[in-house]
mmCIF file of C-alpha atoms in Angstrom:
data_model
loop_
_atom_site.group_PDB
_atom_site.id
_atom_site.type_symbol
_atom_site.label_atom_id
_atom_site.label_comp_id
_atom_site.label_asym_id
_atom_site.label_seq_id
_atom_site.Cartn_x
_atom_site.Cartn_y
_atom_site.Cartn_z
ATOM 1 C CA MET A 13 0.000 0.000 0.000
ATOM 2 C CA VAL A 14 1.395 3.406 -1.022
ATOM 3 C CA LYS A 15 1.949 5.755 1.902
ATOM 4 C CA ARG A 16 0.234 9.171 1.817
ATOM 5 C CA LEU A 17 2.715 11.788 2.988
ATOM 6 C CA SER A 18 1.709 15.423 3.605
ATOM 7 C CA TYR A 19 4.293 18.183 3.237
ATOM 8 C CA LEU A 20 4.593 21.962 3.049
ATOM 9 C CA GLY A 21 3.832 22.704 -0.580
ATOM 10 C CA PRO A 22 3.356 23.477 -3.330
ATOM 11 C CA ALA A 23 5.630 21.259 -5.402
ATOM 12 C CA GLY A 24 9.160 22.570 -5.668
ATOM 13 C CA THR A 25 9.799 23.263 -1.972
ATOM 14 C CA TYR A 26 12.608 21.907 0.177
ATOM 15 C CA SER A 27 9.907 20.076 2.122
ATOM 16 C CA GLU A 28 9.042 18.191 -1.061
ATOM 17 C CA GLN A 29 12.723 17.297 -1.493
ATOM 18 C CA ALA A 30 12.871 16.037 2.099
ATOM 19 C CA ALA A 31 9.687 14.022 1.610
ATOM 20 C CA PHE A 32 11.123 12.397 -1.513
ATOM 21 C CA LEU A 33 14.402 11.690 0.304
ATOM 22 C CA TYR A 34 12.471 10.020 3.116
ATOM 23 C CA ASP A 35 10.201 7.902 0.869
ATOM 24 C CA SER A 36 10.517 8.184 -2.897
ATOM 25 C CA GLN A 37 7.531 5.866 -3.389
ATOM 26 C CA ALA A 38 5.043 7.804 -1.243
ATOM 27 C CA GLU A 39 2.071 9.732 -2.582
ATOM 28 C CA LEU A 40 3.042 13.302 -1.784
ATOM 29 C CA LEU A 41 0.222 15.601 -0.664
ATOM 30 C CA PRO A 42 1.074 19.345 -0.588
ATOM 31 C CA PHE A 43 -0.506 21.694 1.978
ATOM 32 C CA PRO A 44 -0.087 25.469 2.299
ATOM 33 C CA THR A 45 0.939 25.745 5.981
ATOM 34 C CA ILE A 46 2.662 23.699 8.672
ATOM 35 C CA PRO A 47 -0.544 23.354 10.758
ATOM 36 C CA ALA A 48 -2.362 22.149 7.624
ATOM 37 C CA VAL A 49 0.326 19.489 7.072
ATOM 38 C CA CYS A 50 -0.199 18.269 10.646
ATOM 39 C CA ARG A 51 -3.991 18.405 10.474
ATOM 40 C CA ALA A 52 -3.922 16.255 7.348
ATOM 41 C CA VAL A 53 -2.475 13.464 9.490
ATOM 42 C CA SER A 54 -4.831 14.123 12.408
ATOM 43 C CA ASP A 55 -7.836 14.043 10.055
ATOM 44 C CA GLY A 56 -6.732 10.859 8.300
ATOM 45 C CA VAL A 57 -6.132 12.540 4.943
ATOM 46 C CA ALA A 58 -2.438 11.578 5.153
ATOM 47 C CA ASP A 59 -0.721 8.651 6.854
ATOM 48 C CA GLU A 60 2.288 10.731 7.859
ATOM 49 C CA GLY A 61 3.425 14.345 7.645
ATOM 50 C CA ILE A 62 6.836 15.942 7.247
ATOM 51 C CA VAL A 63 7.597 19.427 8.594
ATOM 52 C CA PRO A 64 10.785 21.505 9.004
ATOM 53 C CA ILE A 65 11.871 21.937 12.608
ATOM 54 C CA GLU A 66 15.421 23.331 12.604
ATOM 55 C CA ASN A 67 17.923 25.020 10.307
ATOM 56 C CA SER A 68 21.658 25.033 10.966
ATOM 57 C CA ILE A 69 21.880 28.798 10.264
ATOM 58 C CA GLU A 70 18.606 30.313 11.446
ATOM 59 C CA GLY A 71 17.754 27.864 14.230
ATOM 60 C CA SER A 72 14.340 26.471 15.072
ATOM 61 C CA VAL A 73 11.203 26.740 12.985
ATOM 62 C CA VAL A 74 8.943 28.244 15.636
ATOM 63 C CA TYR A 75 5.702 27.436 13.775
ATOM 64 C CA THR A 76 6.499 23.740 14.109
ATOM 65 C CA LEU A 77 7.603 23.971 17.745
ATOM 66 C CA ASP A 78 4.527 25.918 18.823
ATOM 67 C CA TYR A 79 2.224 23.480 17.055
ATOM 68 C CA LEU A 80 3.880 20.481 18.698
ATOM 69 C CA ILE A 81 3.727 22.123 22.129
ATOM 70 C CA SER A 82 0.116 23.183 22.215
ATOM 71 C CA GLU A 83 -1.922 21.915 19.290
ATOM 72 C CA SER A 84 -0.815 18.433 18.310
ATOM 73 C CA ASP A 85 -1.236 14.923 19.696
ATOM 74 C CA LEU A 86 0.976 13.522 16.946
ATOM 75 C CA SER A 87 4.368 11.969 17.655
ATOM 76 C CA ILE A 88 7.748 12.458 16.043
ATOM 77 C CA PHE A 89 8.846 9.068 14.759
ATOM 78 C CA ASN A 90 11.658 9.898 12.348
ATOM 79 C CA GLU A 91 13.822 12.716 11.026
ATOM 80 C CA VAL A 92 15.448 13.740 7.756
ATOM 81 C CA VAL A 93 18.371 16.145 7.402
ATOM 82 C CA LEU A 94 18.491 17.863 4.013
ATOM 83 C CA PRO A 95 21.418 19.942 2.646
ATOM 84 C CA ILE A 96 20.084 23.296 1.422
ATOM 85 C CA ASP A 97 21.310 24.790 -1.855
ATOM 86 C CA HIS A 98 19.595 28.103 -2.592
ATOM 87 C CA CYS A 99 19.253 29.273 -6.178
ATOM 88 C CA LEU A 100 18.510 32.818 -7.325
ATOM 89 C CA MET A 101 16.155 32.977 -10.302
ATOM 90 C CA ILE A 102 14.398 35.504 -12.517
ATOM 91 C CA ARG A 103 11.922 35.512 -15.408
ATOM 92 C CA PRO A 104 13.662 34.427 -18.625
ATOM 93 C CA GLY A 105 15.023 37.486 -20.385
ATOM 94 C CA ALA A 106 14.779 39.790 -17.364
ATOM 95 C CA ASN A 107 17.789 41.945 -16.521
ATOM 96 C CA PRO A 108 19.196 41.190 -13.035
ATOM 97 C CA ARG A 109 20.187 44.854 -12.686
ATOM 98 C CA ASP A 110 16.492 45.797 -12.819
ATOM 99 C CA VAL A 111 15.453 43.565 -9.891
ATOM 100 C CA ARG A 112 13.471 45.547 -7.307
ATOM 101 C CA ILE A 113 11.855 42.730 -5.278
ATOM 102 C CA ILE A 114 13.230 39.383 -4.099
ATOM 103 C CA TYR A 115 10.675 36.797 -3.026
ATOM 104 C CA SER A 116 11.325 33.806 -0.787
ATOM 105 C CA HIS A 117 10.353 32.080 2.432
ATOM 106 C CA PRO A 118 11.474 34.152 5.470
ATOM 107 C CA GLN A 119 13.997 31.501 6.519
ATOM 108 C CA SER A 120 15.572 31.488 3.051
ATOM 109 C CA LEU A 121 15.757 35.282 2.936
ATOM 110 C CA ALA A 122 17.535 35.227 6.300
ATOM 111 C CA GLN A 123 19.952 32.516 5.151
ATOM 112 C CA CYS A 124 20.978 34.658 2.154
ATOM 113 C CA ARG A 125 21.013 38.019 3.941
ATOM 114 C CA HIS A 126 24.653 38.955 3.265
ATOM 115 C CA PHE A 127 24.483 37.853 -0.376
ATOM 116 C CA LEU A 128 21.424 40.020 -0.949
ATOM 117 C CA GLU A 129 22.902 43.032 0.847
ATOM 118 C CA SER A 130 26.075 42.794 -1.253
ATOM 119 C CA ASN A 131 24.497 42.097 -4.644
ATOM 120 C CA PHE A 132 21.003 43.609 -4.473
ATOM 121 C CA PRO A 133 21.195 46.419 -1.887
ATOM 122 C CA GLY A 134 18.264 48.276 -3.436
ATOM 123 C CA ALA A 135 15.917 45.295 -3.721
ATOM 124 C CA GLU A 136 13.093 44.741 -1.227
ATOM 125 C CA PRO A 137 12.929 41.269 0.391
ATOM 126 C CA MET A 138 9.357 39.950 0.212
ATOM 127 C CA ALA A 139 8.222 36.989 2.303
ATOM 128 C CA SER A 140 6.229 34.137 0.738
ATOM 129 C CA LEU A 141 4.589 31.139 2.394
ATOM 130 C CA SER A 142 7.007 28.787 0.625
ATOM 131 C CA ASN A 143 10.017 28.919 -1.685
ATOM 132 C CA SER A 144 7.954 27.496 -4.509
ATOM 133 C CA ALA A 145 5.212 30.091 -4.025
ATOM 134 C CA ALA A 146 7.950 32.730 -4.161
ATOM 135 C CA VAL A 147 8.811 31.682 -7.717
ATOM 136 C CA SER A 148 5.162 31.937 -8.707
ATOM 137 C CA HIS A 149 4.975 35.436 -7.193
ATOM 138 C CA MET A 150 8.153 36.431 -8.998
ATOM 139 C CA MET A 151 6.903 35.183 -12.369
ATOM 140 C CA GLU A 152 3.618 37.098 -11.932
ATOM 141 C CA SER A 153 5.117 40.298 -10.491
ATOM 142 C CA ALA A 154 4.399 43.571 -12.298
ATOM 143 C CA GLU A 155 7.904 44.721 -11.349
ATOM 144 C CA THR A 156 11.160 43.018 -12.236
ATOM 145 C CA ALA A 157 11.693 40.537 -9.432
ATOM 146 C CA ALA A 158 13.826 37.591 -8.395
ATOM 147 C CA ALA A 159 13.177 34.578 -6.173
ATOM 148 C CA ILE A 160 15.234 32.311 -3.942
ATOM 149 C CA ALA A 161 14.194 28.667 -4.220
ATOM 150 C CA PRO A 162 15.416 25.148 -5.020
ATOM 151 C CA GLN A 163 16.429 24.242 -8.572
ATOM 152 C CA ARG A 164 13.284 22.126 -8.978
ATOM 153 C CA ALA A 165 11.077 25.205 -8.516
ATOM 154 C CA ALA A 166 12.823 26.873 -11.456
ATOM 155 C CA GLU A 167 12.159 23.793 -13.562
ATOM 156 C CA LEU A 168 8.478 23.717 -12.581
ATOM 157 C CA TYR A 169 7.816 27.400 -13.289
ATOM 158 C CA GLY A 170 10.181 27.950 -16.208
ATOM 159 C CA ALA A 171 12.391 30.432 -14.342
ATOM 160 C CA GLU A 172 16.005 31.217 -15.253
ATOM 161 C CA ILE A 173 18.628 30.460 -12.595
ATOM 162 C CA ILE A 174 21.253 33.209 -12.331
ATOM 163 C CA GLY A 175 22.949 32.096 -9.111
ATOM 164 C CA ARG A 176 23.516 28.819 -7.260
ATOM 165 C CA GLY A 177 24.608 28.158 -3.702
ATOM 166 C CA ILE A 178 23.905 31.752 -2.663
ATOM 167 C CA GLN A 179 23.383 30.941 1.042
ATOM 168 C CA ASP A 180 25.745 32.833 3.343
ATOM 169 C CA VAL A 181 27.024 29.642 5.000
ATOM 170 C CA THR A 182 27.922 26.697 2.794
ATOM 171 C CA ASN A 183 27.197 24.079 5.468
ATOM 172 C CA ASN A 184 23.468 24.845 5.437
ATOM 173 C CA VAL A 185 21.125 22.000 6.370
ATOM 174 C CA THR A 186 17.528 21.786 7.526
ATOM 175 C CA ARG A 187 16.196 19.092 9.815
ATOM 176 C CA PHE A 188 12.691 17.804 9.127
ATOM 177 C CA VAL A 189 10.629 15.553 11.390
ATOM 178 C CA LEU A 190 8.073 12.918 10.423
ATOM 179 C CA LEU A 191 4.808 13.006 12.358
ATOM 180 C CA GLY A 192 2.395 10.136 12.957
ATOM 181 C CA TRP A 193 0.286 8.585 15.679
ATOM 182 C CA GLN A 194 3.137 6.807 17.478
ATOM 183 C CA ASP A 195 6.864 7.108 17.755
ATOM 184 C CA HIS A 196 9.512 4.689 16.505
ATOM 185 C CA GLU A 197 10.539 1.477 18.210
ATOM 186 C CA PRO A 198 14.072 1.516 19.695
ATOM 187 C CA THR A 199 16.917 1.078 17.203
ATOM 188 C CA GLY A 200 19.965 1.525 19.454
ATOM 189 C CA SER A 201 20.753 4.923 17.918
ATOM 190 C CA ASP A 202 17.851 7.143 18.901
ATOM 191 C CA LYS A 203 16.862 10.640 19.982
ATOM 192 C CA THR A 204 13.953 11.791 22.109
ATOM 193 C CA SER A 205 12.313 15.219 21.883
ATOM 194 C CA LEU A 206 10.290 16.683 24.752
ATOM 195 C CA CYS A 207 9.192 19.885 26.437
ATOM 196 C CA PHE A 208 8.422 20.851 30.023
ATOM 197 C CA THR A 209 7.460 23.886 32.074
ATOM 198 C CA PHE A 210 7.322 24.876 35.735
ATOM 199 C CA ALA A 211 4.331 26.004 37.778
ATOM 200 C CA GLU A 212 6.368 28.943 39.082
ATOM 201 C CA ASP A 213 9.784 30.496 38.598
ATOM 202 C CA ALA A 214 12.160 29.497 41.392
ATOM 203 C CA PRO A 215 15.964 29.467 41.780
ATOM 204 C CA GLY A 216 17.516 26.215 40.655
ATOM 205 C CA SER A 217 14.399 24.789 38.972
ATOM 206 C CA LEU A 218 15.976 24.430 35.541
ATOM 207 C CA TYR A 219 19.294 23.323 37.044
ATOM 208 C CA SER A 220 17.545 20.500 38.899
ATOM 209 C CA ALA A 221 15.526 19.467 35.852
ATOM 210 C CA LEU A 222 18.584 19.236 33.636
ATOM 211 C CA GLY A 223 20.441 17.432 36.417
ATOM 212 C CA VAL A 224 18.003 14.543 35.962
ATOM 213 C CA PHE A 225 19.763 13.874 32.654
ATOM 214 C CA ALA A 226 23.308 14.755 33.729
ATOM 215 C CA THR A 227 23.363 12.382 36.701
ATOM 216 C CA ARG A 228 22.398 9.537 34.378
ATOM 217 C CA ASN A 229 25.001 10.482 31.756
ATOM 218 C CA ILE A 230 22.306 11.265 29.173
ATOM 219 C CA ASN A 231 23.589 13.675 26.551
ATOM 220 C CA LEU A 232 21.417 16.677 25.666
ATOM 221 C CA VAL A 233 21.888 17.530 21.992
ATOM 222 C CA LYS A 234 19.622 20.592 22.035
ATOM 223 C CA ILE A 235 17.895 22.832 24.578
ATOM 224 C CA GLU A 236 15.924 26.030 24.032
ATOM 225 C CA SER A 237 12.900 27.882 25.361
ATOM 226 C CA ARG A 238 9.643 29.201 23.933
ATOM 227 C CA PRO A 239 7.129 31.492 25.675
ATOM 228 C CA THR A 240 4.088 29.665 27.047
ATOM 229 C CA LYS A 241 1.972 32.623 25.811
ATOM 230 C CA GLU A 242 0.199 32.588 29.177
ATOM 231 C CA SER A 243 2.158 35.352 30.918
ATOM 232 C CA LEU A 244 5.428 37.247 30.555
ATOM 233 C CA GLY A 245 8.396 35.311 31.899
ATOM 234 C CA ARG A 246 6.873 31.815 31.651
ATOM 235 C CA TYR A 247 8.559 29.440 29.245
ATOM 236 C CA ASN A 248 8.376 25.970 27.795
ATOM 237 C CA PHE A 249 11.805 24.336 27.775
ATOM 238 C CA LEU A 250 12.438 22.097 24.793
ATOM 239 C CA VAL A 251 15.032 19.347 24.935
ATOM 240 C CA ASP A 252 16.422 16.832 22.455
ATOM 241 C CA CYS A 253 18.440 14.088 24.120
ATOM 242 C CA GLU A 254 20.136 10.875 23.148
ATOM 243 C CA GLY A 255 18.291 7.629 23.777
ATOM 244 C CA HIS A 256 14.798 6.167 23.498
ATOM 245 C CA ARG A 257 12.156 6.906 26.111
ATOM 246 C CA GLU A 258 11.413 3.204 26.570
ATOM 247 C CA ASN A 259 15.022 2.395 27.441
ATOM 248 C CA GLY A 260 16.343 2.134 31.030
ATOM 249 C CA LEU A 261 18.067 5.327 32.090
ATOM 250 C CA LEU A 262 16.065 7.717 29.926
ATOM 251 C CA LYS A 263 12.790 6.117 30.989
ATOM 252 C CA GLU A 264 13.862 6.577 34.603
ATOM 253 C CA ALA A 265 14.945 10.181 33.973
ATOM 254 C CA LEU A 266 11.590 11.092 32.452
ATOM 255 C CA SER A 267 9.774 9.568 35.412
ATOM 256 C CA VAL A 268 11.820 11.688 37.836
ATOM 257 C CA LEU A 269 11.412 14.792 35.686
ATOM 258 C CA GLN A 270 7.652 14.340 35.709
ATOM 259 C CA GLY A 271 7.705 14.943 39.458
ATOM 260 C CA GLN A 272 9.729 18.160 39.158
ATOM 261 C CA VAL A 273 7.741 20.026 36.496
ATOM 262 C CA SER A 274 4.148 21.131 36.098
ATOM 263 C CA ASP A 275 3.805 19.864 32.523
ATOM 264 C CA LEU A 276 5.840 17.334 30.574
ATOM 265 C CA LYS A 277 5.165 16.393 26.960
ATOM 266 C CA VAL A 278 7.275 13.859 25.085
ATOM 267 C CA PHE A 279 7.060 14.569 21.371
ATOM 268 C CA GLY A 280 8.534 11.186 20.468
ATOM 269 C CA SER A 281 11.563 8.937 20.176
ATOM 270 C CA TYR A 282 13.049 8.226 16.762
ATOM 271 C CA PRO A 283 16.222 7.094 14.946
ATOM 272 C CA ARG A 284 19.065 9.597 14.585
ATOM 273 C CA TRP A 285 19.586 10.630 10.980
ATOM 274 C CA ARG A 286 22.890 9.543 9.510
ATOM 275 C CA MET A 287 24.298 11.835 6.820
ATOM 276 C CA ALA A 288 25.495 9.989 3.734
#
């Protein structure tokens, strides 16, 4: 049976590339927003969904984090790490010197900030919902415009590529997570993602919570905070750690942590991605 996989569309996005890298045989279903990708799984329209969660240059994708924290009962059960190669493109025959607007997804605009400032100082960056949509906007623009997107988007829309690898940092990768109704069984090389918060701010609270992992020699590969949106100064703390939540020491650590925090949500345990 062919898997139905929702992703942030339309066709020609990096999310589509990640989806194809994960499962080249899946039926790919594009959706216009990250919440819509997730809801497709919740509503049974898709079997699984793939969403961006972290970029090596710009950091976390907050739309995904906030959805996982407060709106989703889905679990992370796998991840894909995709190298990002940004292309600059224009309408065929357009003069690059006449470019006044540059369309792209906000993350892509940020990842190419220095390139744009050096080469197109007079052009206005314009955010689009996706890199592929940016190419569509560029092709339809009344003014001479450019777009930053993957090569495939240029092929789909008939755009002319005038620059490749324009990202400011060459080692640019984005991590995507796969969402479904349960996480992955242990593989021996796993990660677990979770978040927690405290009922009140008190000295040493975070130190004690993180000590639950340190005393058991559990490596934390990522930690950050996001506002709870309930009141100023209250935060959700998000942690990625090594290990599977069903395995000995991490299972014990999560049990102890549960008693120290007001809310604990485990997003899922899943295999660590191995770069080729």
